[in-house]
Coordinates of C-alpha atoms in Angstrom, one line a residue:
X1 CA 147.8 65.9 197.1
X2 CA 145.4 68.0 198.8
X3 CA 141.8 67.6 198.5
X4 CA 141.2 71.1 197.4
X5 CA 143.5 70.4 194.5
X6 CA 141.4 68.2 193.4
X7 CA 138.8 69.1 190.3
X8 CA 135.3 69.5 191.1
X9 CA 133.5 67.8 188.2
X10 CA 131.1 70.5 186.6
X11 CA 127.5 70.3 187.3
X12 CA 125.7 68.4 184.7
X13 CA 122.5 69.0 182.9
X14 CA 119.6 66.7 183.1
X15 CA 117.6 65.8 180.2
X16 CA 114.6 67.5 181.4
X17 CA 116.2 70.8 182.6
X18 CA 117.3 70.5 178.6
X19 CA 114.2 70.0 177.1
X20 CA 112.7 72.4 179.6
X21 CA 115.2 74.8 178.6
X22 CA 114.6 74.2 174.8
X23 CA 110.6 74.5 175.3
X24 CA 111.1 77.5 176.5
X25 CA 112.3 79.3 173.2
X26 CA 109.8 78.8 170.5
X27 CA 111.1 77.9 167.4
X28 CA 110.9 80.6 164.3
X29 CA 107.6 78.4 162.7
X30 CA 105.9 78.4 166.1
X31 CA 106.4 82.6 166.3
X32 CA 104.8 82.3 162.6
X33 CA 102.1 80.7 162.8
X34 CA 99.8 83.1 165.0
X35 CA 100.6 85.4 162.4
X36 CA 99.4 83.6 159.5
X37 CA 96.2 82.6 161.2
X38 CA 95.3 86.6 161.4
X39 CA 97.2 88.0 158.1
X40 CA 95.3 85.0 155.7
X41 CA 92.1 85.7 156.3
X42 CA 93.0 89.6 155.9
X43 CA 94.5 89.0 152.7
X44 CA 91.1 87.1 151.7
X45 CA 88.6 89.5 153.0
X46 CA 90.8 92.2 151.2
X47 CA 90.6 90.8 147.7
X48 CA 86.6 90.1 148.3
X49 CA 86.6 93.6 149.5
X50 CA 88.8 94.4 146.2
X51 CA 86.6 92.3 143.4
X52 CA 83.3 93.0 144.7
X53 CA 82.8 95.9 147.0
X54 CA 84.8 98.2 145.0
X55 CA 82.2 97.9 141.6
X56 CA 79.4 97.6 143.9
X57 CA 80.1 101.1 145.1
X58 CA 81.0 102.6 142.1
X59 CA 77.8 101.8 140.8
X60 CA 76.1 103.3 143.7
X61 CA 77.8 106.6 143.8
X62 CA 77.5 106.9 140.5
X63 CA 74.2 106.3 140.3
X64 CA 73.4 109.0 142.7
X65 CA 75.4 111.8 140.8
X66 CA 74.3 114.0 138.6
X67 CA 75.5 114.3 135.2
X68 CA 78.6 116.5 135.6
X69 CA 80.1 114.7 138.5
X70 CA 79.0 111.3 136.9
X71 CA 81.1 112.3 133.2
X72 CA 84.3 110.8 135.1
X73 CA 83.3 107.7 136.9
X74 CA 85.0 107.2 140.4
X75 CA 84.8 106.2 144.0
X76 CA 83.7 109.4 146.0
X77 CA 80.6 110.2 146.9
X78 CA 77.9 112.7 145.6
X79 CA 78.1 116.2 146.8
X80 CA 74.2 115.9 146.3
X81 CA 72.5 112.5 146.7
X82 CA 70.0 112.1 143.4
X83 CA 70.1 108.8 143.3
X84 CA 66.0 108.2 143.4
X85 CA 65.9 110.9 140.7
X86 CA 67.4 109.3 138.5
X87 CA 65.9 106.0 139.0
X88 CA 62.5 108.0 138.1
X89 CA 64.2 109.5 135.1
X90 CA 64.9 105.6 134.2
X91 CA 61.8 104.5 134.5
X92 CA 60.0 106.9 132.7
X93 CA 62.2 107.7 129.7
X94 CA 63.9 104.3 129.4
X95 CA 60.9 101.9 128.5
X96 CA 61.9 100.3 131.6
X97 CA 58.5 98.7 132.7
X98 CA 57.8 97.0 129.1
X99 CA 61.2 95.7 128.7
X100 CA 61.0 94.2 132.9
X101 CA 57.6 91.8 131.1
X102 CA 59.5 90.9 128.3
X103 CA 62.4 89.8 130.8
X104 CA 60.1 87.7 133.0
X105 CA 58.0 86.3 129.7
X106 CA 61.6 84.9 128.1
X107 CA 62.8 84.2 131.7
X108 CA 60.0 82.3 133.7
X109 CA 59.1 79.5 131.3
X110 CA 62.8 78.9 130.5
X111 CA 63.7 78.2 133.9
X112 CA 60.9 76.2 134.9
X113 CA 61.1 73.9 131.6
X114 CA 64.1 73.2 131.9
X115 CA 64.4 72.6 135.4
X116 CA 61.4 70.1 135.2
X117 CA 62.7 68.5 132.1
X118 CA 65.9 68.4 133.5
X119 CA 65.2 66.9 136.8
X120 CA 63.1 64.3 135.0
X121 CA 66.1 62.9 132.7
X122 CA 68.4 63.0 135.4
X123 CA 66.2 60.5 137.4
X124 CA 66.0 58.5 134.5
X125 CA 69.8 58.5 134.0
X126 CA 70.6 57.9 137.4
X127 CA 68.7 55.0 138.0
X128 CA 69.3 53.2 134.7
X129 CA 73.3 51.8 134.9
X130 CA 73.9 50.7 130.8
X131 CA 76.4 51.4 128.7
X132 CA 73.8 52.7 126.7
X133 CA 72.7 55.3 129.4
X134 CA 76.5 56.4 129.9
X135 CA 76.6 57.5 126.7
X136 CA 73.1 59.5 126.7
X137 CA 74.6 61.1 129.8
X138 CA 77.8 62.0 128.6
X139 CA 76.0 64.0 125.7
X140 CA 73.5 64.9 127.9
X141 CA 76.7 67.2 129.4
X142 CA 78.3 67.9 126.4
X143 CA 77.0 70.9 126.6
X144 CA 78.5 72.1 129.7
X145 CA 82.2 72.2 127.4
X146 CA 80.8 72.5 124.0
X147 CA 79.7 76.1 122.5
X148 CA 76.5 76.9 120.9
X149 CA 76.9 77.6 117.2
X150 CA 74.7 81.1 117.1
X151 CA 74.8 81.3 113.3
X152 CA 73.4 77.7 113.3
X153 CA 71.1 78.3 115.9
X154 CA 69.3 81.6 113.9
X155 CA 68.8 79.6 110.7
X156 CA 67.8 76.6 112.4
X157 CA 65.0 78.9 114.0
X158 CA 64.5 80.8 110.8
X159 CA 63.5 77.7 109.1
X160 CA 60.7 76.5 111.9
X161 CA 59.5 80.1 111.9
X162 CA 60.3 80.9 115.3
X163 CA 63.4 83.5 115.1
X164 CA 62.4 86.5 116.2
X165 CA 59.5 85.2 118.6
X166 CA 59.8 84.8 122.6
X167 CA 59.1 81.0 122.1
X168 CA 62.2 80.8 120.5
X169 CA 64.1 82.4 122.4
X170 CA 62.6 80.0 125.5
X171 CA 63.6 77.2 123.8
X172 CA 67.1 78.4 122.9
X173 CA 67.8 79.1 126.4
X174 CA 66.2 75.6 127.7
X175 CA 69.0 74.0 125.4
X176 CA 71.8 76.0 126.6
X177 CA 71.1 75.4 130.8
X178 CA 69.9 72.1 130.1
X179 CA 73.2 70.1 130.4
X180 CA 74.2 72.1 133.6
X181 CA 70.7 71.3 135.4
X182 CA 71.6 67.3 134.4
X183 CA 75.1 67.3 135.7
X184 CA 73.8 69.0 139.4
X185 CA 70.6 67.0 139.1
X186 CA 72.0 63.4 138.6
X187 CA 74.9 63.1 141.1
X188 CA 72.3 64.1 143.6
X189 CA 69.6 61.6 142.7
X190 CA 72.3 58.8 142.7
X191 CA 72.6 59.6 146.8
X192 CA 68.5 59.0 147.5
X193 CA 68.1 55.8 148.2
X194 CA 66.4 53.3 145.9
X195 CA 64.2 51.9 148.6
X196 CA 62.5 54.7 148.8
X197 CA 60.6 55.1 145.5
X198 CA 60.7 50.8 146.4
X199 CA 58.3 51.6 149.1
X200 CA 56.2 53.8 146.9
X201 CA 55.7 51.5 144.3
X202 CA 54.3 48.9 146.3
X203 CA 51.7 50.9 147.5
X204 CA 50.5 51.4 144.1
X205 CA 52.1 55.0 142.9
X206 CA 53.2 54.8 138.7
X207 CA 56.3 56.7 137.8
X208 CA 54.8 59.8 137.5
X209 CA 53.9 60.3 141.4
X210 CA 57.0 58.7 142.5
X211 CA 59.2 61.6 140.8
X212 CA 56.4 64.1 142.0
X213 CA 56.1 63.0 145.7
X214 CA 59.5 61.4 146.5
X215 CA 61.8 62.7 144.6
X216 CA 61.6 66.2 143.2
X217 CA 60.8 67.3 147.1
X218 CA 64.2 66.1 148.1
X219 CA 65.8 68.1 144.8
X220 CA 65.2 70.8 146.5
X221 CA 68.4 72.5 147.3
X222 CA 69.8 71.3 143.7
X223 CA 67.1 72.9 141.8
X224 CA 67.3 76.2 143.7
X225 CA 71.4 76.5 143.2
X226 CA 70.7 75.8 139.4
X227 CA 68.0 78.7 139.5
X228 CA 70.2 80.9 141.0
X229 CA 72.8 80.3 138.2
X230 CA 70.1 79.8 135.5
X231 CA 68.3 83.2 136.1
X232 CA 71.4 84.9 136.6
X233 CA 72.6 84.2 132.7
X234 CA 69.0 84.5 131.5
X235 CA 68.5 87.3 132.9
X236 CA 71.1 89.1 131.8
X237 CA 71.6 88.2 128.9
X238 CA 71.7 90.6 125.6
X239 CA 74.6 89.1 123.1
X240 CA 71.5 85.7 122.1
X241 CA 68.5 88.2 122.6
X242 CA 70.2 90.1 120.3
X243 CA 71.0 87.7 117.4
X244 CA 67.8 85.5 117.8
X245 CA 65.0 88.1 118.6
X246 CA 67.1 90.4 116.7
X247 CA 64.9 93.9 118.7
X248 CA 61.3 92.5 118.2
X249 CA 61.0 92.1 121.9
X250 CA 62.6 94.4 124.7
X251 CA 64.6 92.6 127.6
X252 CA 66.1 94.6 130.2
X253 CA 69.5 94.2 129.0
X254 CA 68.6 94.4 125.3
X255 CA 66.8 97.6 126.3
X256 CA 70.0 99.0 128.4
X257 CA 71.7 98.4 124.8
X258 CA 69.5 99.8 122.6
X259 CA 68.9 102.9 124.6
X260 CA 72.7 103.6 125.6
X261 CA 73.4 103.5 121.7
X262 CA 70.8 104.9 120.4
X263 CA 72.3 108.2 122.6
X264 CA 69.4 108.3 124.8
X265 CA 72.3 107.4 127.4
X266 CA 75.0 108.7 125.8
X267 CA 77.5 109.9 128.7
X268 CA 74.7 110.1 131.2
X269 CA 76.9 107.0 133.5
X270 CA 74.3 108.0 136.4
X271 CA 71.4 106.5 134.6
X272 CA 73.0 104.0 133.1
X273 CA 74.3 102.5 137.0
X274 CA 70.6 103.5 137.9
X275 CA 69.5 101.8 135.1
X276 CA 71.7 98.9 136.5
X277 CA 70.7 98.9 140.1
X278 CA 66.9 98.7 139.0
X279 CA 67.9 95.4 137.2
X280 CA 69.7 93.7 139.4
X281 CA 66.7 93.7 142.5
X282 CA 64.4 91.2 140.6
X283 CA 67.7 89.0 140.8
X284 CA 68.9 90.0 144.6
X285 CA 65.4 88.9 145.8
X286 CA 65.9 85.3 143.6
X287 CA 69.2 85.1 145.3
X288 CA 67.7 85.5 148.8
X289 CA 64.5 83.7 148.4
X290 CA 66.3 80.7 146.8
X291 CA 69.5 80.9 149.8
X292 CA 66.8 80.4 152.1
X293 CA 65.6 77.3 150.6
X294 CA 69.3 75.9 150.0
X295 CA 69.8 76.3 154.0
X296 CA 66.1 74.7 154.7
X297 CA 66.6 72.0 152.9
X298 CA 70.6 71.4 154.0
X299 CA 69.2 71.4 157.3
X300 CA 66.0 69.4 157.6
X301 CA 67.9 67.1 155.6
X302 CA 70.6 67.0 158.6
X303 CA 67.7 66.4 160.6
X304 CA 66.6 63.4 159.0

């Protein structure tokens, strides 16, 4: 037997030239990935784009048509920008300026009462543990799930004499946000520590400027998230400024109503989005004064 007829073994593959080898392809979820880290957040900016900048610009071409290119609302723009036209028109044939007090007279005192009355029984209820205080809690927020009877409400007020008046109307509203300023207000209180208002007490301060001085400063960024929220349904509000001051004083959205059926409005879109647009500022400068203070106090409390 020669030694050429002899088989030459074949050359054999280490591991490592293996899993080099098999490295080298990436599987199919490695290939997928990359593109899921671009296509998600497409797909999200898209439907933001789709549920909020579409009606946004609708109502802002539109409100700067006139009134034949406004008859059929759509997306394009103006041929002829009237937008600050019709704002005017708004203002002086809408009762726009009255109806802007009675707003801010129903408005103001509900959202301070019931953000100080609030904040105050949530302190109480977080730093009293009973069974008792459970329960006053859990009723406290029953009114996050439960619905306000209206028909009850309007006789209730009918019988104390206050349907129809702006007080009533205040104190309707103060009952309705009051549960949802509790449920933000408490979880927050139960994270300051007890040794703070501890501290206070032994250098002589009574309840009353231990909640002023210590604790409603670090509510801060609570409160102003429930006045964003709180203002927002206040302020736009027509179906319970409808039944309980039943017209006897103008709000901007009970105004809007009134005037759009009363066919002041009647197919004139333009200045009803004008109409629109001119309401919703007083509520765009809430939302950014109030961001501001949410992100000041995050951050100085980061700080700390």
């Amino acid at each position: 037997m020669s030694v050429s007829s002899i088989a030459t073994p074949a050359p054999t593959v280490t591991d490592s030239e293996e899993v080099r080898r098999t490295s080298s392809r990436p599987p199919a979820s490695r290939r997928r990935r990359p593109r899921r880290r671009v296509v998600q957040p497409l797909v999200a900016l898209a439907l933001v784009v789709a549920l909020l900048g579409v009606p946004f610009w609708m109502v802002v071409v539109t409100a700067g048509k006139d009134q034949a290119e406004a008859f059929s609302p759509n997306l394009a723009l103006p041929t002829d920008w009237q937008l600050f036209e019709n704002i005017a028109t708004v203002f002086g044939d809408g009762r726009m300026v009255p109806a802007f007090f009675g707003s801010l007279l129903v408005m103001v005192p509900s959202v301070l009462g019931v953000l100080l009355v609030g904040s105050m029984a949530s302190w109480v209820l977080a730093r009293r543990s009973s069974r008792a205080m459970a329960i006053v809690y859990a009723l406290a927020i029953s009114g996050i799930v439960l619905p306000p009877a209206v028909v009850t409400i309007v006789l209730l007020l009918r019988q104390i004499g206050l349907a129809g008046t702006a007080l009533g109307m205040i104190g309707v509203y103060m009952g309705m946000y009051l549960s949802t300023v509790v449920f933000f207000v408490t979880g927050f209180v139960r994270t300051i520590p007890v040794e703070l208002e501890e501290a206070a007490r032994v250098d002589g301060a009574g309840p009353v400027r231990v909640f002023v001085r210590i604790i409603l400063p670090l509510l801060g960024p609570t409160l102003a998230t429930a006045t964003i929220l709180i203002c927002l349904y206040v302020w736009n509000d027509v179906f319970y400024a409808l039944f309980v001051i039943g017209g006897r004083l103008d709000t901007l959205p009970l105004n809007l109503y009134q005037v759009a059926s009363s066919g002041l409005y009647l197919q004139n879109w333009h200045l009803i989005f004008a109409y629109i647009i001119v309401m919703s500022l007083p509520l765009l400068v809430t939302f950014m004064v109030m961001q501001r203070k949410i992100i000041s106090g995050i951050t100085s409390g980061a700080v700390k």
